[in-house]
PDB file of C-alpha atoms in Angstrom:
ATOM      1  CA  MET A 106     -25.571 -13.187 -20.581  1.00 78.00           C
ATOM      2  CA  PHE A 107     -23.903 -10.192 -18.470  1.00 86.00           C
ATOM      3  CA  GLU A 108     -20.766  -8.575 -19.884  1.00 87.00           C
ATOM      4  CA  LEU A 109     -17.652  -8.926 -17.884  1.00 90.00           C
ATOM      5  CA  ARG A 110     -16.719  -5.464 -18.322  1.00 89.00           C
ATOM      6  CA  ARG A 111     -19.805  -3.962 -17.452  1.00 91.00           C
ATOM      7  CA  LEU A 112     -19.975  -6.121 -14.295  1.00 91.00           C
ATOM      8  CA  ARG A 113     -16.393  -4.795 -13.369  1.00 91.00           C
ATOM      9  CA  LEU A 114     -18.180  -1.193 -13.342  1.00 93.00           C
ATOM     10  CA  LEU A 115     -20.527  -2.251 -10.907  1.00 93.00           C
ATOM     11  CA  HIS A 116     -18.121  -3.933  -9.077  1.00 92.00           C
ATOM     12  CA  GLU A 117     -15.960  -0.415  -8.697  1.00 90.00           C
ATOM     13  CA  LEU A 118     -19.023   1.514  -8.147  1.00 93.00           C
ATOM     14  CA  ALA A 119     -19.834  -0.602  -5.145  1.00 92.00           C
ATOM     15  CA  LEU A 120     -16.154   0.255  -3.653  1.00 90.00           C
ATOM     16  CA  ARG A 121     -15.796   3.346  -4.430  1.00 90.00           C
ATOM     17  CA  GLY A 122     -18.957   5.408  -4.187  1.00 90.00           C
ATOM     18  CA  THR A 123     -19.062   7.527  -7.050  1.00 91.00           C
ATOM     19  CA  LEU A 124     -19.202   7.482 -10.799  1.00 91.00           C
ATOM     20  CA  ALA A 125     -16.896  10.235 -10.825  1.00 89.00           C
ATOM     21  CA  ALA A 126     -14.413   8.447  -8.670  1.00 90.00           C
ATOM     22  CA  VAL A 127     -15.086   4.967 -10.893  1.00 90.00           C
ATOM     23  CA  ALA A 128     -14.274   7.071 -14.164  1.00 90.00           C
ATOM     24  CA  ASP A 129     -11.048   8.669 -12.627  1.00 88.00           C
ATOM     25  CA  ALA A 130      -9.881   4.944 -11.723  1.00 86.00           C
ATOM     26  CA  LEU A 131     -10.675   3.518 -14.822  1.00 86.00           C
ATOM     27  CA  SER A 132     -10.232   6.136 -17.038  1.00 85.00           C
ATOM     28  CA  TYR A 133     -13.502   6.779 -18.596  1.00 86.00           C
ATOM     29  CA  SER A 134     -15.525   9.755 -18.693  1.00 87.00           C
ATOM     30  CA  PRO A 135     -18.478   9.840 -16.534  1.00 85.00           C
ATOM     31  CA  SER A 136     -20.849   9.439 -19.367  1.00 87.00           C
ATOM     32  CA  THR A 137     -19.409   6.329 -20.701  1.00 88.00           C
ATOM     33  CA  ILE A 138     -19.510   4.941 -17.044  1.00 89.00           C
ATOM     34  CA  SER A 139     -23.178   5.659 -16.839  1.00 90.00           C
ATOM     35  CA  GLN A 140     -24.003   4.628 -20.211  1.00 90.00           C
ATOM     36  CA  GLN A 141     -22.618   1.174 -19.596  1.00 90.00           C
ATOM     37  CA  LEU A 142     -24.116   0.505 -16.338  1.00 93.00           C
ATOM     38  CA  ALA A 143     -27.694   2.001 -17.986  1.00 91.00           C
ATOM     39  CA  GLN A 144     -26.907  -0.974 -20.635  1.00 90.00           C
ATOM     40  CA  LEU A 145     -26.481  -3.163 -17.802  1.00 93.00           C
ATOM     41  CA  GLU A 146     -29.597  -2.656 -16.055  1.00 91.00           C
ATOM     42  CA  LYS A 147     -31.271  -3.618 -19.363  1.00 90.00           C
ATOM     43  CA  GLU A 148     -29.298  -6.871 -18.923  1.00 89.00           C
ATOM     44  CA  ALA A 149     -30.654  -7.724 -15.421  1.00 91.00           C
ATOM     45  CA  GLY A 150     -34.188  -6.344 -16.123  1.00 90.00           C
ATOM     46  CA  VAL A 151     -34.299  -4.783 -12.540  1.00 91.00           C
ATOM     47  CA  ALA A 152     -33.290  -1.157 -11.403  1.00 92.00           C
ATOM     48  CA  LEU A 153     -29.673  -1.592 -10.136  1.00 93.00           C
ATOM     49  CA  LEU A 154     -29.289   2.531  -9.181  1.00 92.00           C
ATOM     50  CA  ALA A 155     -31.272   4.966  -7.211  1.00 91.00           C
ATOM     51  CA  PRO A 156     -30.445   8.994  -7.555  1.00 89.00           C
ATOM     52  CA  GLU A 157     -29.519  10.125  -3.955  1.00 87.00           C
ATOM     53  CA  GLY A 158     -28.854  14.075  -4.502  1.00 84.00           C
ATOM     54  CA  ARG A 159     -26.549  14.397  -7.213  1.00 82.00           C
ATOM     55  CA  ARG A 160     -25.192  10.944  -6.903  1.00 87.00           C
ATOM     56  CA  VAL A 161     -26.629   7.583  -7.222  1.00 90.00           C
ATOM     57  CA  ARG A 162     -26.572   4.774  -4.947  1.00 91.00           C
ATOM     58  CA  LEU A 163     -26.697   1.080  -5.436  1.00 94.00           C
ATOM     59  CA  THR A 164     -30.280  -0.495  -5.146  1.00 93.00           C
ATOM     60  CA  GLU A 165     -30.634  -3.756  -3.071  1.00 94.00           C
ATOM     61  CA  HIS A 166     -30.416  -5.406  -6.856  1.00 94.00           C
ATOM     62  CA  GLY A 167     -27.490  -3.794  -7.451  1.00 91.00           C
ATOM     63  CA  ARG A 168     -25.985  -4.649  -4.116  1.00 93.00           C
ATOM     64  CA  VAL A 169     -26.919  -8.416  -4.842  1.00 94.00           C
ATOM     65  CA  LEU A 170     -25.507  -7.879  -8.392  1.00 94.00           C
ATOM     66  CA  ALA A 171     -22.400  -6.452  -7.403  1.00 92.00           C
ATOM     67  CA  ALA A 172     -21.686  -9.072  -4.774  1.00 91.00           C
ATOM     68  CA  HIS A 173     -21.848 -11.453  -7.791  1.00 92.00           C
ATOM     69  CA  ALA A 174     -19.747  -9.576  -9.889  1.00 91.00           C
ATOM     70  CA  ALA A 175     -17.143  -9.760  -7.587  1.00 90.00           C
ATOM     71  CA  ARG A 176     -17.435 -13.471  -7.512  1.00 89.00           C
ATOM     72  CA  ALA A 177     -17.282 -13.167 -11.569  1.00 90.00           C
ATOM     73  CA  LEU A 178     -14.088 -11.168 -11.666  1.00 90.00           C
ATOM     74  CA  ASP A 179     -12.032 -13.487  -9.299  1.00 87.00           C
ATOM     75  CA  LEU A 180     -12.954 -16.572 -11.716  1.00 89.00           C
ATOM     76  CA  ASP A 181     -11.765 -14.574 -14.624  1.00 88.00           C
ATOM     77  CA  GLU A 182      -8.969 -13.923 -12.836  1.00 86.00           C
ATOM     78  CA  GLN A 183      -8.193 -17.150 -11.584  1.00 85.00           C
ATOM     79  CA  ALA A 184      -8.533 -18.345 -15.330  1.00 86.00           C
ATOM     80  CA  ARG A 185      -6.320 -16.081 -16.135  1.00 81.00           C
ATOM     81  CA  GLY A 186      -3.672 -16.873 -13.794  1.00 80.00           C
ATOM     82  CA  GLU A 187      -4.024 -20.976 -14.890  1.00 81.00           C
ATOM     83  CA  LEU A 188      -3.271 -19.882 -18.592  1.00 80.00           C
ATOM     84  CA  GLU A 189      -0.248 -17.722 -17.759  1.00 75.00           C
ATOM     85  CA  SER A 190       1.430 -20.712 -15.665  1.00 73.00           C
ATOM     86  CA  LEU A 191       1.508 -22.209 -18.881  1.00 75.00           C
ATOM     87  CA  HIS A 192       2.877 -19.180 -20.481  1.00 69.00           C
ATOM     88  CA  PRO A 193       5.059 -17.453 -17.674  1.00 57.00           C
ATOM     89  CA  GLY A 194       5.270 -13.701 -18.481  1.00 57.00           C
ATOM     90  CA  LEU A 195       1.591 -13.579 -20.497  1.00 67.00           C
ATOM     91  CA  ALA A 196       0.606 -10.384 -18.385  1.00 83.00           C
ATOM     92  CA  PRO A 197       2.156  -7.418 -16.925  1.00 91.00           C
ATOM     93  CA  VAL A 198       2.469  -7.026 -13.013  1.00 95.00           C
ATOM     94  CA  ARG A 199       1.250  -3.176 -11.866  1.00 96.00           C
ATOM     95  CA  VAL A 200       2.625  -3.316  -8.190  1.00 97.00           C
ATOM     96  CA  ALA A 201       1.395  -0.813  -5.478  1.00 97.00           C
ATOM     97  CA  VAL A 202       4.917   0.613  -3.513  1.00 97.00           C
ATOM     98  CA  MET A 203       5.488   2.237  -0.491  1.00 94.00           C
ATOM     99  CA  GLN A 204       8.610   5.051  -0.750  1.00 93.00           C
ATOM    100  CA  THR A 205      10.837   3.089   1.388  1.00 94.00           C
ATOM    101  CA  ALA A 206       9.948  -0.416  -0.428  1.00 95.00           C
ATOM    102  CA  ALA A 207      10.891   1.951  -3.732  1.00 94.00           C
ATOM    103  CA  LEU A 208      14.147   2.952  -2.519  1.00 92.00           C
ATOM    104  CA  ALA A 209      15.595  -0.052  -1.050  1.00 94.00           C
ATOM    105  CA  ILE A 210      13.815  -3.151  -2.301  1.00 96.00           C
ATOM    106  CA  VAL A 211      12.597  -2.660  -5.654  1.00 96.00           C
ATOM    107  CA  PRO A 212      15.674  -1.943  -7.379  1.00 95.00           C
ATOM    108  CA  ALA A 213      17.501  -5.241  -6.486  1.00 95.00           C
ATOM    109  CA  ALA A 214      14.163  -7.254  -6.919  1.00 97.00           C
ATOM    110  CA  LEU A 215      14.171  -5.690 -10.640  1.00 97.00           C
ATOM    111  CA  GLY A 216      17.403  -6.600 -11.213  1.00 97.00           C
ATOM    112  CA  LEU A 217      16.825 -10.231  -9.966  1.00 96.00           C
ATOM    113  CA  LEU A 218      13.514 -10.280 -12.461  1.00 96.00           C
ATOM    114  CA  SER A 219      15.703  -9.023 -15.379  1.00 95.00           C
ATOM    115  CA  GLU A 220      17.759 -12.539 -15.271  1.00 95.00           C
ATOM    116  CA  ARG A 221      14.824 -14.932 -14.185  1.00 93.00           C
ATOM    117  CA  ALA A 222      11.873 -13.190 -15.830  1.00 91.00           C
ATOM    118  CA  PRO A 223      13.410 -11.055 -18.607  1.00 92.00           C
ATOM    119  CA  ASP A 224      10.280 -10.750 -20.533  1.00 89.00           C
ATOM    120  CA  LEU A 225       8.086 -10.285 -18.065  1.00 91.00           C
ATOM    121  CA  ARG A 226       6.973  -6.334 -17.681  1.00 93.00           C
ATOM    122  CA  VAL A 227       6.683  -4.792 -14.258  1.00 95.00           C
ATOM    123  CA  GLU A 228       4.905  -1.365 -13.628  1.00 96.00           C
ATOM    124  CA  LEU A 229       5.345   0.061 -10.393  1.00 97.00           C
ATOM    125  CA  VAL A 230       3.188   3.338  -8.960  1.00 96.00           C
ATOM    126  CA  GLU A 231       3.878   4.731  -5.557  1.00 95.00           C
ATOM    127  CA  MET A 232       1.184   4.673  -3.143  1.00 92.00           C
ATOM    128  CA  PRO A 233       0.448   4.656   0.731  1.00 90.00           C
ATOM    129  CA  PRO A 234      -0.262   1.360   1.827  1.00 91.00           C
ATOM    130  CA  GLU A 235      -3.930   2.241   2.676  1.00 89.00           C
ATOM    131  CA  LEU A 236      -4.657   3.322  -0.569  1.00 91.00           C
ATOM    132  CA  GLY A 237      -2.505   0.830  -1.982  1.00 94.00           C
ATOM    133  CA  LEU A 238      -4.200  -2.302  -0.284  1.00 93.00           C
ATOM    134  CA  PHE A 239      -7.575  -0.652  -1.267  1.00 92.00           C
ATOM    135  CA  GLU A 240      -6.841  -0.513  -5.204  1.00 93.00           C
ATOM    136  CA  LEU A 241      -5.606  -4.208  -4.822  1.00 95.00           C
ATOM    137  CA  THR A 242      -9.351  -5.185  -3.943  1.00 91.00           C
ATOM    138  CA  ALA A 243     -10.532  -3.087  -6.620  1.00 89.00           C
ATOM    139  CA  ARG A 244      -8.264  -4.364  -9.058  1.00 91.00           C
ATOM    140  CA  GLY A 245      -6.352  -1.132  -9.674  1.00 91.00           C
ATOM    141  CA  VAL A 246      -2.890  -2.696  -8.920  1.00 96.00           C
ATOM    142  CA  ASP A 247      -2.065  -6.889  -8.801  1.00 96.00           C
ATOM    143  CA  LEU A 248       0.577  -6.486  -6.161  1.00 97.00           C
ATOM    144  CA  VAL A 249       0.789  -4.266  -3.128  1.00 97.00           C
ATOM    145  CA  ILE A 250       3.941  -3.838  -0.693  1.00 97.00           C
ATOM    146  CA  ALA A 251       2.962  -2.628   2.541  1.00 95.00           C
ATOM    147  CA  GLU A 252       3.823  -2.483   6.211  1.00 95.00           C
ATOM    148  CA  GLN A 253       2.403  -3.256   9.400  1.00 93.00           C
ATOM    149  CA  TYR A 254       3.313  -1.132  13.020  1.00 94.00           C
ATOM    150  CA  PRO A 255       3.936  -3.592  16.204  1.00 91.00           C
ATOM    151  CA  GLY A 256       0.717  -3.593  18.081  1.00 85.00           C
ATOM    152  CA  HIS A 257      -1.868  -1.994  15.023  1.00 80.00           C
ATOM    153  CA  THR A 258      -2.909  -5.087  13.107  1.00 79.00           C
ATOM    154  CA  ARG A 259      -4.191  -3.763   9.579  1.00 81.00           C
ATOM    155  CA  ALA A 260      -7.539  -5.191   8.938  1.00 79.00           C
ATOM    156  CA  HIS A 261      -7.324  -8.541   6.745  1.00 83.00           C
ATOM    157  CA  ALA A 262      -9.912  -7.832   3.384  1.00 83.00           C
ATOM    158  CA  PRO A 263     -11.536 -10.802   2.133  1.00 84.00           C
ATOM    159  CA  GLY A 264     -10.107 -12.062  -1.028  1.00 89.00           C
ATOM    160  CA  LEU A 265      -6.317 -10.775  -0.350  1.00 93.00           C
ATOM    161  CA  GLU A 266      -3.463 -12.900   1.203  1.00 94.00           C
ATOM    162  CA  ARG A 267      -0.175 -11.807   2.769  1.00 94.00           C
ATOM    163  CA  ASP A 268       3.447 -13.036   2.121  1.00 94.00           C
ATOM    164  CA  PRO A 269       5.928 -11.801   4.708  1.00 95.00           C
ATOM    165  CA  LEU A 270       9.432 -10.163   3.214  1.00 95.00           C
ATOM    166  CA  GLY A 271      10.869  -9.354   6.772  1.00 95.00           C
ATOM    167  CA  THR A 272      11.070  -6.801   9.413  1.00 95.00           C
ATOM    168  CA  ASP A 273      12.215  -3.320   9.372  1.00 96.00           C
ATOM    169  CA  PRO A 274      13.824  -1.683  12.627  1.00 96.00           C
ATOM    170  CA  ILE A 275      12.270   1.758  13.883  1.00 97.00           C
ATOM    171  CA  HIS A 276      14.328   4.543  15.528  1.00 97.00           C
ATOM    172  CA  LEU A 277      14.147   8.010  16.706  1.00 97.00           C
ATOM    173  CA  ALA A 278      15.581  10.006  14.262  1.00 97.00           C
ATOM    174  CA  VAL A 279      17.532  13.295  15.752  1.00 97.00           C
ATOM    175  CA  ALA A 280      20.134  15.862  14.161  1.00 97.00           C
ATOM    176  CA  SER A 281      23.786  14.726  14.999  1.00 94.00           C
ATOM    177  CA  VAL A 282      24.685  17.319  17.269  1.00 94.00           C
ATOM    178  CA  ASP A 283      21.275  16.906  19.239  1.00 94.00           C
ATOM    179  CA  PRO A 284      22.212  15.973  22.797  1.00 94.00           C
ATOM    180  CA  ALA A 285      18.808  13.740  23.295  1.00 95.00           C
ATOM    181  CA  HIS A 286      19.229  10.020  24.133  1.00 93.00           C
ATOM    182  CA  SER A 287      15.558   9.051  24.607  1.00 94.00           C
ATOM    183  CA  LEU A 288      12.129   9.799  23.712  1.00 96.00           C
ATOM    184  CA  ASP A 289      11.637  11.390  27.143  1.00 94.00           C
ATOM    185  CA  ASP A 290      14.222  13.965  25.717  1.00 95.00           C
ATOM    186  CA  LEU A 291      11.966  15.163  23.133  1.00 96.00           C
ATOM    187  CA  ARG A 292       8.677  16.124  24.221  1.00 94.00           C
ATOM    188  CA  ASP A 293       9.386  19.938  23.638  1.00 95.00           C
ATOM    189  CA  ARG A 294      10.555  19.492  20.010  1.00 96.00           C
ATOM    190  CA  PRO A 295       9.045  20.044  16.943  1.00 98.00           C
ATOM    191  CA  TRP A 296       8.096  16.564  14.892  1.00 98.00           C
ATOM    192  CA  VAL A 297       7.926  15.560  11.336  1.00 98.00           C
ATOM    193  CA  MET A 298       5.544  13.053  10.869  1.00 97.00           C
ATOM    194  CA  GLU A 299       3.211  11.252   7.996  1.00 95.00           C
ATOM    195  CA  PRO A 300       0.171  12.699   7.010  1.00 93.00           C
ATOM    196  CA  ALA A 301      -2.940  12.142   9.542  1.00 92.00           C
ATOM    197  CA  GLY A 302      -4.926   9.119   8.999  1.00 88.00           C
ATOM    198  CA  THR A 303      -1.729   6.516   7.557  1.00 90.00           C
ATOM    199  CA  ALA A 304      -0.764   3.705  10.317  1.00 91.00           C
ATOM    200  CA  ALA A 305       2.856   5.194  10.587  1.00 93.00           C
ATOM    201  CA  ARG A 306       1.364   8.345  12.134  1.00 94.00           C
ATOM    202  CA  LEU A 307      -1.018   6.832  14.295  1.00 94.00           C
ATOM    203  CA  TRP A 308       2.043   4.578  15.604  1.00 96.00           C
ATOM    204  CA  ALA A 309       4.751   7.024  16.108  1.00 96.00           C
ATOM    205  CA  VAL A 310       1.704   9.414  18.164  1.00 97.00           C
ATOM    206  CA  GLN A 311       1.086   6.668  20.400  1.00 95.00           C
ATOM    207  CA  GLN A 312       4.391   6.142  20.807  1.00 96.00           C
ATOM    208  CA  CYS A 313       4.908  10.075  22.007  1.00 96.00           C
ATOM    209  CA  ARG A 314       1.528   9.423  24.301  1.00 96.00           C
ATOM    210  CA  ALA A 315       2.560   6.602  25.834  1.00 95.00           C
ATOM    211  CA  ALA A 316       5.870   8.454  27.110  1.00 95.00           C
ATOM    212  CA  GLY A 317       3.425  10.956  28.729  1.00 96.00           C
ATOM    213  CA  PHE A 318       3.082  13.930  26.222  1.00 97.00           C
ATOM    214  CA  GLU A 319       1.402  14.959  23.324  1.00 97.00           C
ATOM    215  CA  PRO A 320       3.825  15.738  20.055  1.00 97.00           C
ATOM    216  CA  ASP A 321       4.013  19.017  18.667  1.00 97.00           C
ATOM    217  CA  VAL A 322       3.427  18.170  14.800  1.00 97.00           C
ATOM    218  CA  ARG A 323       4.653  20.756  13.079  1.00 97.00           C
ATOM    219  CA  TYR A 324       5.256  19.182   9.797  1.00 98.00           C
ATOM    220  CA  GLU A 325       3.091  16.705   8.203  1.00 97.00           C
ATOM    221  CA  LEU A 326       5.040  15.102   5.060  1.00 96.00           C
ATOM    222  CA  ALA A 327       4.505  12.096   3.205  1.00 93.00           C
ATOM    223  CA  ASP A 328       7.981  11.831   1.483  1.00 94.00           C
ATOM    224  CA  LEU A 329      10.542  10.289   4.408  1.00 96.00           C
ATOM    225  CA  SER A 330      13.549  11.596   2.674  1.00 95.00           C
ATOM    226  CA  ALA A 331      12.145  15.218   3.283  1.00 97.00           C
ATOM    227  CA  HIS A 332      11.811  14.267   6.962  1.00 97.00           C
ATOM    228  CA  ALA A 333      15.607  13.007   7.283  1.00 97.00           C
ATOM    229  CA  ARG A 334      16.521  16.347   5.565  1.00 97.00           C
ATOM    230  CA  LEU A 335      14.193  18.404   8.162  1.00 98.00           C
ATOM    231  CA  VAL A 336      16.195  16.039  11.207  1.00 98.00           C
ATOM    232  CA  ALA A 337      19.339  16.584   9.677  1.00 97.00           C
ATOM    233  CA  ALA A 338      18.770  20.353   9.543  1.00 97.00           C
ATOM    234  CA  GLY A 339      17.885  20.353  13.242  1.00 96.00           C
ATOM    235  CA  GLN A 340      14.346  21.688  12.426  1.00 97.00           C
ATOM    236  CA  ALA A 341      12.688  18.525  13.651  1.00 97.00           C
ATOM    237  CA  VAL A 342      13.026  15.004  15.298  1.00 98.00           C
ATOM    238  CA  ALA A 343      11.219  12.278  13.794  1.00 98.00           C
ATOM    239  CA  VAL A 344      10.381   8.453  13.963  1.00 97.00           C
ATOM    240  CA  LEU A 345      11.818   6.673  10.742  1.00 97.00           C
ATOM    241  CA  PRO A 346      12.127   3.343   9.319  1.00 96.00           C
ATOM    242  CA  ASP A 347      16.029   2.108   8.999  1.00 96.00           C
ATOM    243  CA  LEU A 348      14.975   0.926   5.017  1.00 95.00           C
ATOM    244  CA  LEU A 349      15.067   4.560   4.756  1.00 95.00           C
ATOM    245  CA  TRP A 350      18.885   4.671   5.047  1.00 95.00           C
ATOM    246  CA  GLU A 351      19.187   1.366   2.536  1.00 91.00           C
ATOM    247  CA  GLY A 352      22.171   2.005   0.232  1.00 85.00           C
ATOM    248  CA  SER A 353      23.115   5.176   1.513  1.00 88.00           C
ATOM    249  CA  ALA A 354      25.003   6.946   4.585  1.00 91.00           C
ATOM    250  CA  VAL A 355      22.730   8.019   7.624  1.00 94.00           C
ATOM    251  CA  PRO A 356      22.835  11.718   8.011  1.00 95.00           C
ATOM    252  CA  VAL A 357      21.478  11.689  11.676  1.00 96.00           C
ATOM    253  CA  SER A 358      21.749  10.144  15.043  1.00 96.00           C
ATOM    254  CA  LEU A 359      19.314   7.174  15.457  1.00 97.00           C
ATOM    255  CA  LEU A 360      17.869   6.658  19.048  1.00 97.00           C
ATOM    256  CA  ASP A 361      16.455   3.401  20.227  1.00 95.00           C
ATOM    257  CA  LEU A 362      12.802   3.741  21.230  1.00 95.00           C
ATOM    258  CA  PRO A 363      11.339   1.552  23.823  1.00 93.00           C
ATOM    259  CA  GLY A 364      11.450  -2.134  23.361  1.00 93.00           C
ATOM    260  CA  ARG A 365      13.273  -1.512  20.024  1.00 94.00           C
ATOM    261  CA  PRO A 366      10.387  -2.025  17.792  1.00 96.00           C
ATOM    262  CA  ALA A 367      10.379  -3.174  14.184  1.00 96.00           C
ATOM    263  CA  ARG A 368       7.371  -3.154  11.803  1.00 96.00           C
ATOM    264  CA  GLU A 369       6.466  -6.241   9.268  1.00 96.00           C
ATOM    265  CA  ILE A 370       6.638  -5.435   5.619  1.00 96.00           C
ATOM    266  CA  PHE A 371       4.643  -7.759   3.637  1.00 96.00           C
ATOM    267  CA  THR A 372       3.288  -8.161   0.296  1.00 97.00           C
ATOM    268  CA  ALA A 373      -0.421  -8.635  -0.629  1.00 96.00           C
ATOM    269  CA  GLN A 374      -2.158  -9.962  -3.531  1.00 96.00           C
ATOM    270  CA  ARG A 375      -5.919 -11.430  -4.373  1.00 95.00           C
ATOM    271  CA  THR A 376      -6.310 -15.060  -3.633  1.00 93.00           C
ATOM    272  CA  ALA A 377      -8.048 -15.307  -7.294  1.00 91.00           C
ATOM    273  CA  SER A 378      -4.278 -14.237  -8.901  1.00 90.00           C
ATOM    274  CA  ARG A 379      -2.197 -16.926  -6.671  1.00 86.00           C
ATOM    275  CA  ALA A 380      -1.839 -18.923  -9.977  1.00 83.00           C
ATOM    276  CA  ARG A 381      -0.330 -16.058 -11.989  1.00 89.00           C
ATOM    277  CA  ALA A 382       3.217 -16.893 -12.498  1.00 88.00           C
ATOM    278  CA  GLY A 383       4.351 -12.909 -13.161  1.00 90.00           C
ATOM    279  CA  ILE A 384       3.244 -12.390  -9.754  1.00 93.00           C
ATOM    280  CA  LEU A 385       4.723 -15.158  -8.130  1.00 92.00           C
ATOM    281  CA  GLU A 386       8.007 -14.262  -9.842  1.00 93.00           C
ATOM    282  CA  VAL A 387       7.843 -10.810  -8.468  1.00 96.00           C
ATOM    283  CA  ARG A 388       6.917 -11.960  -4.958  1.00 95.00           C
ATOM    284  CA  ARG A 389      10.021 -14.301  -4.983  1.00 95.00           C
ATOM    285  CA  ALA A 390      12.341 -11.395  -6.192  1.00 97.00           C
ATOM    286  CA  LEU A 391      11.132  -9.188  -3.827  1.00 97.00           C
ATOM    287  CA  ARG A 392      11.912 -11.444  -0.918  1.00 96.00           C
ATOM    288  CA  ASP A 393      14.973 -12.337  -2.102  1.00 96.00           C
ATOM    289  CA  ALA A 394      15.756  -8.569  -2.346  1.00 96.00           C
ATOM    290  CA  PHE A 395      14.508  -7.602   1.151  1.00 94.00           C
ATOM    291  CA  PRO A 396      18.125  -6.584   3.034  1.00 87.00           C
ATOM    292  CA  LEU A 397      18.647  -8.981   5.794  1.00 63.00           C
ATOM    293  CA  ARG A 398      20.454  -6.305   7.877  1.00 48.00           C
ATOM    294  CA  ARG A 399      22.239  -3.297   7.475  1.00 45.00           C
ATOM    295  CA  THR A 400      26.324  -3.041   7.704  1.00 39.00           C
ATOM    296  CA  ASP A 401      26.653   0.327   6.910  1.00 43.00           C
ATOM    297  CA  ALA A 402      23.794   1.853   9.136  1.00 49.00           C
ATOM    298  CA  ALA A 403      25.207   4.398  12.196  1.00 52.00           C
ATOM    299  CA  PRO A 404      24.485   2.595  15.797  1.00 55.00           C
ATOM    300  CA  PRO A 405      21.914   4.098  17.490  1.00 64.00           C
ATOM    301  CA  ARG A 406      23.178   6.405  19.972  1.00 61.00           C
ATOM    302  CA  THR A 407      23.093   4.924  23.766  1.00 52.00           C
TER     303      THR A 407
END
């Protein structure tokens, strides 16, 4: 019989590509990973790995067993979920959150959980949505709060399901004394944007290109609070979501973008974990904590 722990290592290698990445993700040493996979090869009776330069790759047998490993892990999670439904709070729930969700949604959700499920342990880790969704597939986290921008649909990974939380309007942000009134007025300004490769960066650049110019992205920062500070200081302009201002004063002027777009905020989990009572409680709290509207936000400049 195959040991599930070793099957997971093979599954992780199929996803992450290198022994070092698997070791880093699971807090093992690369030599431990190699030893466990060597034992799995003995159990399988066939070669699962082949050398490729200084790395290893999965053989055809390895790919077949890795696919079965994914299904075995799903079945294990489904069984644990059904057991947990009989004893809520049995297992902690690890949640990957993007920055704006950590600021605007999570504190209120944790407050609700402290009343509804006080014995449930919730663990948080801040990750960009792209990484969070990958780690969800890799079983590094149990739940993800992610975003989807208008016209930029995220790929639907097999084995994952989504639950919409709400929409979050997106505005141009300029310094309070800035005379600009539209996107067209910002074509010659320095911009601050999120790192290249993120959905937020791609979407923001596309808005500028649709307006007929290429943005001068002078500052590349993942921290949206830093974006806001640069804008407030008059050093850059930005495209920022309204959730960033939740519960605080807005230190900049907000301008409408064409079409008044909003991004969709959603949670995602593995289909195999849908019966886990702890995850169901967290998702319900996040839905109830999502701010429907801001009453203290500065109105966009017209």
